[in-house]
XYZ file of C-alpha atoms in Angstrom:
697
model
C 114.778 138.764 40.584
C 118.393 137.945 39.923
C 119.441 134.938 37.902
C 121.186 133.594 40.967
C 117.976 133.585 43.073
C 115.994 131.980 40.238
C 118.566 129.191 40.000
C 118.415 128.603 43.779
C 114.605 128.350 43.732
C 114.814 125.764 40.980
C 117.201 123.644 43.019
C 114.899 123.797 46.065
C 111.905 122.773 43.949
C 113.810 119.844 42.493
C 114.877 118.689 45.968
C 111.310 118.939 47.312
C 109.994 117.052 44.277
C 112.649 114.347 44.667
C 111.799 113.898 48.363
C 108.107 113.716 47.495
C 108.772 111.067 44.811
C 110.877 109.020 47.248
C 108.127 109.161 49.895
C 105.476 108.124 47.383
C 107.662 105.275 46.131
C 108.345 104.117 49.681
C 104.647 104.160 50.564
C 103.912 102.213 47.370
C 106.506 99.572 48.273
C 105.377 99.279 51.881
C 101.670 99.090 51.148
C 101.605 97.119 47.901
C 104.876 95.265 47.482
C 106.327 94.588 50.928
C 105.009 91.335 52.495
C 105.829 92.480 56.041
C 102.759 94.660 56.693
C 100.571 92.411 54.611
C 101.612 89.514 56.813
C 100.955 91.533 59.971
C 97.552 92.526 58.665
C 96.718 88.921 57.910
C 97.897 87.855 61.364
C 95.669 90.512 62.932
C 92.598 89.533 60.919
C 93.020 85.833 60.186
C 93.900 82.948 62.499
C 96.027 80.252 60.845
C 95.744 76.847 62.505
C 97.995 73.932 61.540
C 96.226 70.557 61.250
C 98.761 67.815 61.926
C 98.220 64.530 60.070
C 98.333 61.062 61.546
C 101.674 59.416 60.877
C 101.618 56.141 59.005
C 101.349 52.938 61.031
C 103.802 50.036 61.001
C 102.642 46.419 60.823
C 104.382 43.068 61.272
C 104.226 40.204 58.772
C 100.924 38.968 60.206
C 99.219 42.359 59.966
C 99.539 43.223 63.652
C 99.999 46.936 64.336
C 103.302 47.404 66.170
C 103.417 51.219 66.017
C 100.244 53.272 66.365
C 99.062 56.827 66.926
C 97.476 58.431 69.944
C 96.721 62.068 70.726
C 98.522 64.507 72.977
C 97.778 68.154 73.604
C 100.057 71.191 73.338
C 99.496 74.611 74.890
C 100.201 77.147 72.137
C 101.072 80.830 72.547
C 100.762 83.830 70.196
C 102.899 86.496 71.948
C 101.370 89.524 70.245
C 97.911 88.585 71.563
C 98.879 88.495 75.256
C 96.677 91.244 76.618
C 95.242 91.241 80.115
C 95.365 87.502 80.723
C 95.526 85.869 84.142
C 99.276 85.100 84.166
C 99.373 83.939 87.763
C 96.433 81.590 87.225
C 98.147 80.019 84.223
C 101.384 79.591 86.179
C 99.489 77.798 88.939
C 97.954 75.357 86.455
C 101.283 74.668 84.752
C 103.127 74.512 88.106
C 105.712 77.121 87.068
C 106.692 80.518 88.447
C 106.543 83.882 86.703
C 110.263 83.777 85.944
C 109.793 80.548 83.996
C 106.749 82.085 82.285
C 108.814 85.044 81.045
C 111.613 82.727 79.974
C 109.248 80.645 77.851
C 107.672 83.776 76.388
C 111.046 85.157 75.310
C 112.039 81.783 73.873
C 108.878 81.592 71.767
C 109.480 85.106 70.404
C 113.102 84.340 69.549
C 112.170 81.066 67.877
C 109.071 82.008 65.928
C 108.447 85.742 66.199
C 105.677 87.695 67.953
C 102.926 87.011 65.438
C 103.220 83.259 64.917
C 102.093 80.515 67.323
C 104.689 78.517 69.253
C 104.527 75.617 71.682
C 104.478 77.038 75.196
C 104.265 73.589 76.820
C 104.079 70.401 74.796
C 102.645 66.979 75.605
C 100.519 68.161 78.485
C 99.784 65.674 81.241
C 96.158 64.579 81.632
C 95.785 66.651 84.800
C 97.099 69.842 83.200
C 95.056 69.330 80.052
C 91.814 68.910 81.989
C 92.456 72.045 84.042
C 93.386 74.081 80.962
C 90.399 72.837 79.017
C 88.120 74.144 81.773
C 89.919 77.484 82.091
C 91.317 78.229 78.630
C 88.789 81.099 78.159
C 90.710 82.987 80.869
C 93.885 82.973 78.770
C 92.494 83.617 75.294
C 93.337 84.797 72.737
C 97.046 84.604 73.598
C 96.860 80.919 74.463
C 94.972 78.008 72.909
C 95.072 74.195 73.012
C 96.111 72.147 70.008
C 95.813 68.397 69.452
C 98.831 66.536 68.129
C 99.181 62.866 67.128
C 102.005 61.066 68.931
C 103.278 57.498 68.758
C 102.294 54.571 70.952
C 103.819 51.109 71.086
C 101.149 48.508 71.926
C 103.643 45.648 72.402
C 106.242 47.836 74.168
C 109.065 46.296 72.112
C 111.246 46.934 69.038
C 112.325 50.327 70.346
C 115.652 50.226 68.490
C 113.979 49.223 65.232
C 110.918 51.470 65.195
C 112.730 54.520 66.590
C 111.106 57.627 67.999
C 110.029 61.085 66.872
C 111.009 64.460 68.283
C 110.499 68.170 67.691
C 112.634 69.703 64.967
C 115.321 72.174 65.969
C 117.095 74.976 64.137
C 119.733 72.619 62.704
C 117.080 70.376 61.173
C 115.280 73.412 59.767
C 118.436 74.557 57.993
C 119.336 71.056 56.828
C 115.887 70.559 55.280
C 115.786 74.064 53.787
C 112.944 74.965 56.148
C 110.646 72.253 54.833
C 109.594 71.746 58.457
C 108.265 74.431 60.781
C 109.060 75.023 64.414
C 106.740 72.833 66.416
C 106.778 70.036 63.828
C 107.851 66.550 64.809
C 109.905 64.183 62.677
C 111.463 60.728 62.924
C 114.856 60.886 64.614
C 115.887 57.218 64.787
C 114.984 53.789 63.413
C 112.327 53.240 60.768
C 110.762 56.549 61.813
C 113.791 58.329 60.404
C 114.552 56.100 57.404
C 110.978 56.286 56.085
C 110.140 59.794 57.323
C 108.954 61.003 53.897
C 106.459 58.144 53.727
C 105.273 58.116 57.331
C 104.946 61.869 57.912
C 101.954 62.649 55.691
C 101.101 66.239 54.753
C 100.107 69.100 57.054
C 96.762 70.813 56.648
C 95.872 74.462 57.331
C 92.622 76.043 58.499
C 92.070 79.832 58.222
C 89.510 81.568 60.462
C 88.499 85.252 60.679
C 89.046 87.245 63.886
C 87.095 90.346 64.903
C 88.538 93.519 66.447
C 88.598 91.761 69.849
C 90.520 88.786 68.462
C 87.525 86.486 68.721
C 87.080 83.782 66.089
C 83.936 84.599 64.103
C 84.002 82.305 61.093
C 85.848 80.671 58.255
C 88.056 82.831 56.021
C 86.740 83.034 52.439
C 84.393 80.129 53.210
C 87.358 77.772 53.520
C 88.622 78.408 49.997
C 92.225 78.481 51.204
C 91.925 75.650 53.738
C 93.825 72.433 53.052
C 93.086 69.057 54.594
C 95.748 67.070 56.398
C 96.792 63.901 54.553
C 97.738 60.947 56.753
C 101.075 59.233 56.250
C 101.249 55.855 54.524
C 101.674 52.594 56.390
C 104.662 50.256 56.318
C 104.340 46.473 56.100
C 107.388 44.715 57.529
C 108.866 41.213 57.675
C 108.947 41.378 61.461
C 107.213 38.753 63.576
C 106.164 40.631 66.685
C 105.750 37.412 68.713
C 109.359 36.446 67.973
C 110.455 40.004 68.770
C 108.686 39.901 72.142
C 110.396 36.594 72.948
C 113.835 37.905 71.923
C 113.499 41.011 74.082
C 112.263 38.902 76.963
C 115.551 36.983 76.842
C 117.653 40.180 76.820
C 115.769 42.135 79.490
C 118.545 41.809 82.105
C 121.481 41.166 79.812
C 123.810 42.949 77.418
C 123.705 41.531 73.922
C 121.704 41.240 70.725
C 119.505 38.856 68.741
C 118.998 39.094 64.969
C 116.789 36.793 62.871
C 116.571 37.071 59.049
C 114.673 35.260 56.291
C 117.538 34.100 54.011
C 115.342 34.011 50.900
C 114.361 37.681 51.062
C 116.737 39.409 53.475
C 113.675 40.391 55.509
C 114.508 40.904 59.187
C 112.180 38.844 61.357
C 113.413 40.168 64.689
C 116.130 42.472 65.978
C 116.574 42.911 69.711
C 119.251 44.694 71.720
C 119.686 44.337 75.449
C 119.071 45.779 77.866
C 115.676 46.767 76.557
C 113.348 49.594 77.590
C 109.707 50.499 77.069
C 109.575 52.799 73.996
C 106.495 54.516 75.444
C 108.923 56.213 77.857
C 109.948 58.486 74.988
C 106.447 59.852 74.423
C 104.342 62.150 76.547
C 105.205 64.842 79.064
C 108.018 62.921 80.795
C 109.919 62.239 77.564
C 112.853 64.542 78.368
C 113.319 63.132 81.864
C 113.177 59.541 80.641
C 115.501 60.250 77.713
C 118.064 61.819 80.039
C 117.895 58.743 82.260
C 118.286 56.296 79.361
C 121.115 58.338 77.856
C 123.183 58.202 81.058
C 122.450 54.543 81.881
C 125.819 52.737 81.988
C 124.268 49.682 80.277
C 123.396 51.897 77.265
C 119.801 50.819 76.570
C 119.574 53.368 73.722
C 122.563 51.709 72.012
C 121.487 49.226 69.328
C 124.023 46.452 69.791
C 122.557 44.504 66.865
C 123.987 46.968 64.320
C 126.557 48.893 66.381
C 127.947 46.353 68.830
C 131.298 45.102 67.523
C 132.614 41.839 68.937
C 135.232 39.216 68.098
C 133.122 36.524 66.390
C 135.041 33.694 68.050
C 134.408 30.216 66.689
C 131.316 31.305 64.758
C 133.754 32.388 62.014
C 135.079 28.841 61.507
C 132.563 27.758 58.818
C 133.675 30.748 56.750
C 137.338 29.804 57.246
C 136.477 26.309 55.986
C 134.819 27.728 52.860
C 137.886 29.843 52.074
C 140.367 27.011 52.601
C 138.318 24.605 50.449
C 137.837 27.180 47.685
C 141.544 28.043 47.672
C 142.360 24.340 47.368
C 144.703 24.265 50.367
C 142.640 21.486 52.025
C 140.182 18.781 51.021
C 137.142 17.595 52.993
C 139.278 14.687 54.214
C 142.061 16.925 55.477
C 142.740 16.348 59.153
C 145.354 16.956 61.819
C 146.354 15.150 64.953
C 145.308 17.321 67.865
C 145.465 16.418 71.541
C 144.257 19.804 72.762
C 146.973 22.310 71.748
C 148.272 23.871 68.549
C 152.070 24.274 68.432
C 152.426 25.569 64.860
C 153.450 29.007 66.121
C 155.677 29.914 69.028
C 152.705 30.581 71.292
C 150.512 27.504 71.942
C 146.785 27.741 71.183
C 144.570 25.530 73.322
C 141.440 23.594 72.379
C 138.636 22.554 74.670
C 138.568 19.013 73.243
C 141.575 16.934 74.318
C 140.718 13.513 72.868
C 142.577 12.475 69.718
C 140.509 12.188 66.596
C 138.301 15.238 67.063
C 139.958 16.885 64.022
C 140.453 13.929 61.687
C 138.521 15.676 58.890
C 136.707 18.910 58.156
C 133.277 17.847 59.418
C 134.725 16.579 62.697
C 136.716 19.791 63.151
C 133.613 21.952 62.618
C 131.429 19.784 64.864
C 133.929 19.863 67.736
C 135.292 23.357 66.992
C 138.990 22.478 66.964
C 141.109 25.602 67.413
C 144.224 23.816 66.157
C 142.538 22.817 62.914
C 141.275 26.296 62.029
C 144.490 28.009 63.077
C 146.301 25.687 60.670
C 143.951 26.138 57.702
C 144.033 29.924 58.134
C 147.814 29.791 57.831
C 147.563 27.503 54.808
C 145.221 29.978 53.115
C 147.342 33.112 53.620
C 150.613 31.227 52.989
C 149.267 29.700 49.770
C 152.160 29.235 47.320
C 150.241 30.845 44.478
C 150.768 34.188 46.240
C 154.104 36.012 46.177
C 154.082 36.729 49.896
C 151.927 36.847 52.998
C 150.713 40.344 52.074
C 149.023 39.008 48.941
C 147.698 35.956 50.759
C 146.212 38.020 53.554
C 144.735 40.531 51.069
C 142.960 37.644 49.326
C 141.662 36.351 52.676
C 140.367 39.851 53.518
C 138.649 39.999 50.134
C 136.789 36.804 51.011
C 135.794 38.210 54.408
C 134.500 41.446 52.904
C 132.480 39.481 50.333
C 130.843 37.625 53.221
C 129.733 40.980 54.620
C 132.372 41.365 57.340
C 134.245 44.651 57.704
C 131.692 46.493 55.499
C 128.303 48.095 56.042
C 125.483 45.963 54.725
C 123.042 48.850 54.214
C 120.172 47.898 56.525
C 117.197 50.286 56.384
C 117.707 51.850 59.823
C 120.415 54.463 60.448
C 123.774 54.282 62.265
C 124.943 50.827 61.209
C 128.636 50.137 61.941
C 130.862 48.109 59.651
C 132.862 46.039 62.124
C 136.546 45.494 61.502
C 138.754 43.524 59.148
C 142.116 45.327 59.000
C 144.178 45.515 55.827
C 147.854 44.752 55.324
C 148.884 48.359 55.952
C 147.909 47.924 59.595
C 150.342 45.027 60.083
C 153.047 46.677 57.974
C 152.878 49.767 60.143
C 152.640 47.877 63.431
C 155.376 45.336 62.695
C 157.537 47.430 60.376
C 156.598 45.186 57.402
C 158.054 42.192 59.238
C 155.224 39.745 59.955
C 153.917 36.362 58.869
C 150.905 34.091 59.279
C 151.778 33.408 62.921
C 151.476 37.122 63.659
C 147.707 37.069 63.218
C 146.975 33.338 63.462
C 144.220 34.091 65.975
C 142.124 35.415 63.082
C 141.583 31.777 62.156
C 139.530 31.293 65.309
C 137.699 34.617 65.226
C 139.897 36.625 67.598
C 142.445 39.380 67.184
C 141.996 42.253 64.746
C 138.513 41.128 63.772
C 135.159 42.467 64.949
C 131.666 41.814 63.650
C 128.174 43.012 64.434
C 125.357 40.549 65.202
C 123.608 41.715 62.000
C 126.702 40.777 59.975
C 126.867 37.345 61.567
C 123.175 36.696 60.848
C 123.735 37.805 57.248
C 126.734 35.470 57.009
C 124.419 32.617 58.011
C 122.085 33.680 55.194
C 124.952 33.444 52.715
C 125.889 29.932 53.854
C 122.224 28.886 53.928
C 121.692 30.232 50.378
C 125.011 28.771 49.187
C 126.589 32.003 48.098
C 124.114 34.878 47.878
C 122.116 37.250 50.052
C 119.688 40.165 49.889
C 120.521 43.315 51.834
C 118.914 42.871 55.277
C 115.867 45.119 55.632
C 112.640 45.451 57.609
C 110.078 46.897 55.198
C 108.461 44.536 52.707
C 106.043 46.993 51.090
C 104.403 50.396 51.455
C 100.656 50.943 51.354
C 99.646 52.640 48.129
C 103.033 51.913 46.615
C 103.468 53.224 43.082
C 106.176 53.604 40.463
C 107.521 56.704 42.197
C 108.250 54.692 45.341
C 111.728 53.392 44.574
C 113.094 53.298 48.124
C 112.691 49.499 48.372
C 114.226 48.666 44.987
C 117.740 48.230 46.321
C 116.558 45.540 48.725
C 115.366 43.381 45.826
C 118.859 43.044 44.338
C 120.425 39.598 44.701
C 124.080 39.800 45.785
C 126.255 36.861 44.684
C 129.228 37.185 46.977
C 131.682 34.506 45.845
C 132.288 31.938 43.147
C 132.441 29.083 45.657
C 130.531 26.072 44.226
C 127.503 24.517 45.918
C 129.425 21.319 46.619
C 131.700 23.175 49.030
C 128.756 24.853 50.740
C 127.111 21.446 51.126
C 130.189 20.102 52.927
C 130.283 23.024 55.367
C 126.533 22.818 55.953
C 126.887 19.121 56.882
C 129.606 20.037 59.377
C 127.328 22.685 60.872
C 124.519 20.135 61.065
C 126.892 17.885 62.990
C 127.385 20.744 65.478
C 123.693 20.484 66.347
C 123.357 16.710 66.077
C 126.485 15.569 67.905
C 128.814 18.527 68.519
C 129.079 21.618 70.691
C 125.580 22.896 69.849
C 123.431 19.928 70.863
C 121.529 22.200 73.265
C 119.918 23.912 70.231
C 118.482 20.758 68.673
C 114.746 20.844 67.864
C 112.797 17.643 67.291
C 111.594 17.403 63.712
C 113.720 20.307 62.416
C 117.134 19.866 60.820
C 119.313 22.776 61.838
C 122.831 23.906 60.969
C 124.711 26.071 63.452
C 127.901 27.015 65.212
C 128.741 27.899 68.782
C 131.237 30.591 69.690
C 133.036 31.875 72.757
C 134.821 35.214 72.417
C 137.370 36.031 75.094
C 136.932 39.353 76.844
C 139.469 41.450 78.769
C 139.133 44.664 80.743
C 141.089 47.003 83.007
C 139.935 46.812 86.643
C 141.669 49.007 89.222
C 144.506 49.617 86.798
C 145.114 45.933 86.034
C 144.309 44.017 82.863
C 142.072 41.149 83.835
C 140.175 38.507 81.935
C 136.426 38.970 82.204
C 133.724 36.438 81.491
C 133.634 35.420 77.811
C 130.963 36.537 75.378
C 128.483 33.826 74.372
C 127.794 33.442 70.607
C 125.477 31.206 68.616
C 124.692 31.359 64.882
C 122.463 29.009 62.898
C 119.828 28.556 60.199
C 116.924 26.172 59.736
C 115.657 24.020 58.148
C 118.978 23.131 56.562
C 117.557 21.923 53.219
C 115.039 24.770 52.861
C 116.204 27.645 55.082
C 113.477 29.954 56.360
C 115.280 31.680 59.216
C 118.898 32.543 60.070
C 119.811 33.666 63.584
C 122.789 35.280 65.307
C 122.864 35.799 69.069
C 125.473 37.252 71.394
C 125.218 37.613 75.154
C 128.020 39.644 76.696
C 129.949 38.174 79.627
C 127.822 34.999 79.566
C 130.438 32.282 79.023
C 130.159 29.394 76.572
C 128.020 29.823 73.474
C 126.057 26.678 74.246
C 125.143 27.864 77.753
C 122.961 30.892 76.968
C 123.010 31.891 73.296
C 122.344 28.324 72.091
C 119.063 27.796 73.985
C 117.898 31.283 72.975
C 118.484 30.464 69.294
C 116.585 27.193 69.624
C 113.520 28.926 71.048
C 113.599 31.809 68.539
C 113.587 29.296 65.659
C 111.014 27.095 67.334
C 108.695 30.048 67.881
C 109.029 31.219 64.284
C 108.671 27.855 62.549
C 106.175 26.199 64.901
C 104.416 29.335 66.204
C 104.683 27.894 69.714
C 107.163 26.599 72.281
C 107.438 23.078 73.635
C 106.944 22.411 77.350
C 110.721 22.190 77.805
C 111.286 25.441 75.944
C 108.683 27.243 78.038
C 110.596 26.279 81.178
C 113.903 27.317 79.589
C 112.351 30.573 78.419
C 111.287 31.525 81.943
C 114.667 30.518 83.377
C 116.644 32.552 80.851
C 114.369 35.602 81.100
C 114.814 35.741 84.877
C 118.602 35.381 84.730
C 120.551 38.623 85.133
C 123.912 38.656 83.341
C 125.428 42.098 83.867
C 128.857 42.871 85.269
C 128.671 43.949 88.946
C 130.363 47.244 88.134
C 127.689 48.108 85.552
C 124.897 46.966 87.856
C 126.165 49.166 90.709
C 126.228 52.258 88.527
C 122.747 51.486 87.187
C 121.372 51.187 90.724
C 122.691 54.621 91.620
C 121.328 56.148 88.435
C 117.934 54.535 88.943
C 117.787 56.020 92.425
C 118.404 59.491 91.019
C 115.713 58.956 88.405
C 113.136 57.961 91.021
C 113.855 61.135 92.974
C 113.569 63.335 89.880
C 110.385 61.581 88.834
C 108.879 62.050 92.293
C 109.712 65.764 92.189
C 108.289 66.080 88.678
C 105.043 64.500 89.826
C 104.922 66.716 92.905
C 105.602 63.897 95.403
C 108.118 64.969 98.043
C 107.539 61.972 100.307
C 110.207 59.824 98.682
C 113.228 61.872 97.745
C 115.927 60.218 99.843
C 118.607 58.454 97.868
C 119.323 54.856 98.898
C 122.953 53.928 99.063
C 124.274 52.027 96.060
C 127.398 49.850 96.255
C 130.557 51.597 95.037
C 131.540 50.747 91.491
C 135.206 50.069 90.631
C 136.591 51.741 87.567
C 136.347 49.535 84.511
C 137.372 49.928 80.918
C 136.014 47.681 78.203
C 138.362 45.090 76.751
C 138.296 46.875 73.413
C 139.967 49.875 75.067
C 143.141 47.993 75.990
C 146.265 47.907 73.811
C 146.422 44.916 71.496
C 148.310 41.852 72.681
C 151.423 40.981 70.711
C 151.281 37.805 68.611
C 153.896 35.108 68.251
C 156.269 36.252 65.535
C 159.227 33.825 65.324
C 162.568 35.442 64.642
C 161.041 38.824 63.805
C 161.609 42.272 65.327
C 159.249 43.427 68.046
C 156.375 45.598 66.788
C 156.057 49.281 67.465
C 153.084 49.039 69.834
C 152.690 52.814 69.969
C 151.177 52.560 66.495
C 148.597 49.948 67.500
C 144.926 50.765 67.171
C 143.532 51.114 70.680
C 140.220 49.495 69.815
C 141.864 46.216 68.823
C 142.452 43.560 71.442
C 144.174 40.277 70.849
C 142.111 37.437 72.215
C 142.387 33.658 72.251
C 139.407 31.389 71.774
C 138.868 28.278 73.885
C 135.724 26.671 72.436
C 133.119 25.122 74.696
C 132.328 21.432 75.081
């Protein structure tokens, strides 16, 4: 044999050997190292069932359970096990067609693969569950029923506070580095979201052996690899559910918010936002339909106005203006002005409700009778203080005070999505007025209008600061966690005492006395409670909107803020009712009854009558009401179709709704700026609206 042929045979042998080695190596990797076939083998031989834990409960300050667990049932699918099942029978039970069946099957495969279980239909109705329970043997092993704990709200209140849970999606999976699995539920809003790690508990797993016909025949390895589900831990809150129920009763047919806080701890006693809704609507099989309805409701029931609603505070800001002016030394408690109902200090007159002379002879009288002239003047004195080089420095100092009182900043409450309100800085005015402005430009800030917006939570916290004479604790709901240990540090930041200003107690005492006069003999007499000394302040915030292309004045917003008892404060309250008029008309009586209920644990005979009257009163703009009626009609039709009732699917006619824009969407109104160039209004912030405040009698 030639050398050439011998060399060629050697090459062929080497190639064959190399191929053989590669094949052996590949088989070794596939059978011993690769998890893919091992996983498929396990899926074929072992059934893995997730055991979902009970979420932690939430209790009020008296130990009443305000958020509980109940059980729902999901129909699960394992696509690879669908062999010879009665597809048409299943479709009839679920009330779907075969096209929908295939769509759900494909979705489950895309989401979770062929070998892992997915939710085919979640939160089964009672009727469907009963039928499936009787017939599930016809659809095994591809389908099985699984119990799942869901939330229930026994008092049907506090929906914005407690929040709701929902199934995780792909974005949440990525954001949590796949800590959750498809089919898991987690807190999406409220306390459910903020304390998710505490409430969720820990999933359990049960492994069971399957035979060659996919029948379950026993426990895998005698349960050696099974893990028990661990229930979530409970939260104990400062909330008083009876006060919460009363607050939501007041706001049922109104737009607004009520916030009550314990000044000594920062614990939130009640937080209500109107209009309200039953939180149980967002559980069960009709959750998606109800959520869609609530999301498109023009009154925005899902919107928590207590932490996101931003309003001009109106005259409720006046006690804070008094504190600033006294601390800056620009007035004394005896400082007074002669006012007959109008302030002429700037080119544009500012009117007061009180016309009789003497209602602003000193600070206490001015607070009690809410004199616009007085507080316009002391605002100007504060920002024009001679110790500052110019109005920019004076205004910056005033803004610093406002921020220290919790306005224009986020307080850090323990539920998500809090807004910070608005206190603009000097750059806003420099840009708008080309650096040519003075204290008359924004004089309306002195009476809580103009480029100033606050949330009801901020106003309640401001009452805590005045009640405590200069300090507050970050408002929060949760007092303690069951089984709390050293590792649980989430509540530590709510134990920190915040001293906001250096204002002495003597100045706070003077302002508190003026606020007591509001209740005893001033604009807030409607809130007086026998046997309880209260300090408070009424407020009326003007409100404008665009109707049919024209800027028109709408009904004012009604404010009331207070705390009680004055000498030993136990509760601070802020209430706003949109489009309700004077603060003393609606917000004042509500505040009285909230405090009365909390301190006395009951309502007087007079308050019971007032409570029923206020609860029945509907205060919603006609345009919003008309749109809600139409939307509610559509919901009833969809609900009837969902429930299989075709007898009532005709839409009743709803009145046409004129186009309306909120007042905060209009361009800001130009202030009086004597002998100064006109501002460049194209640079104005659209969300700012210049308002005037005419305080109530």
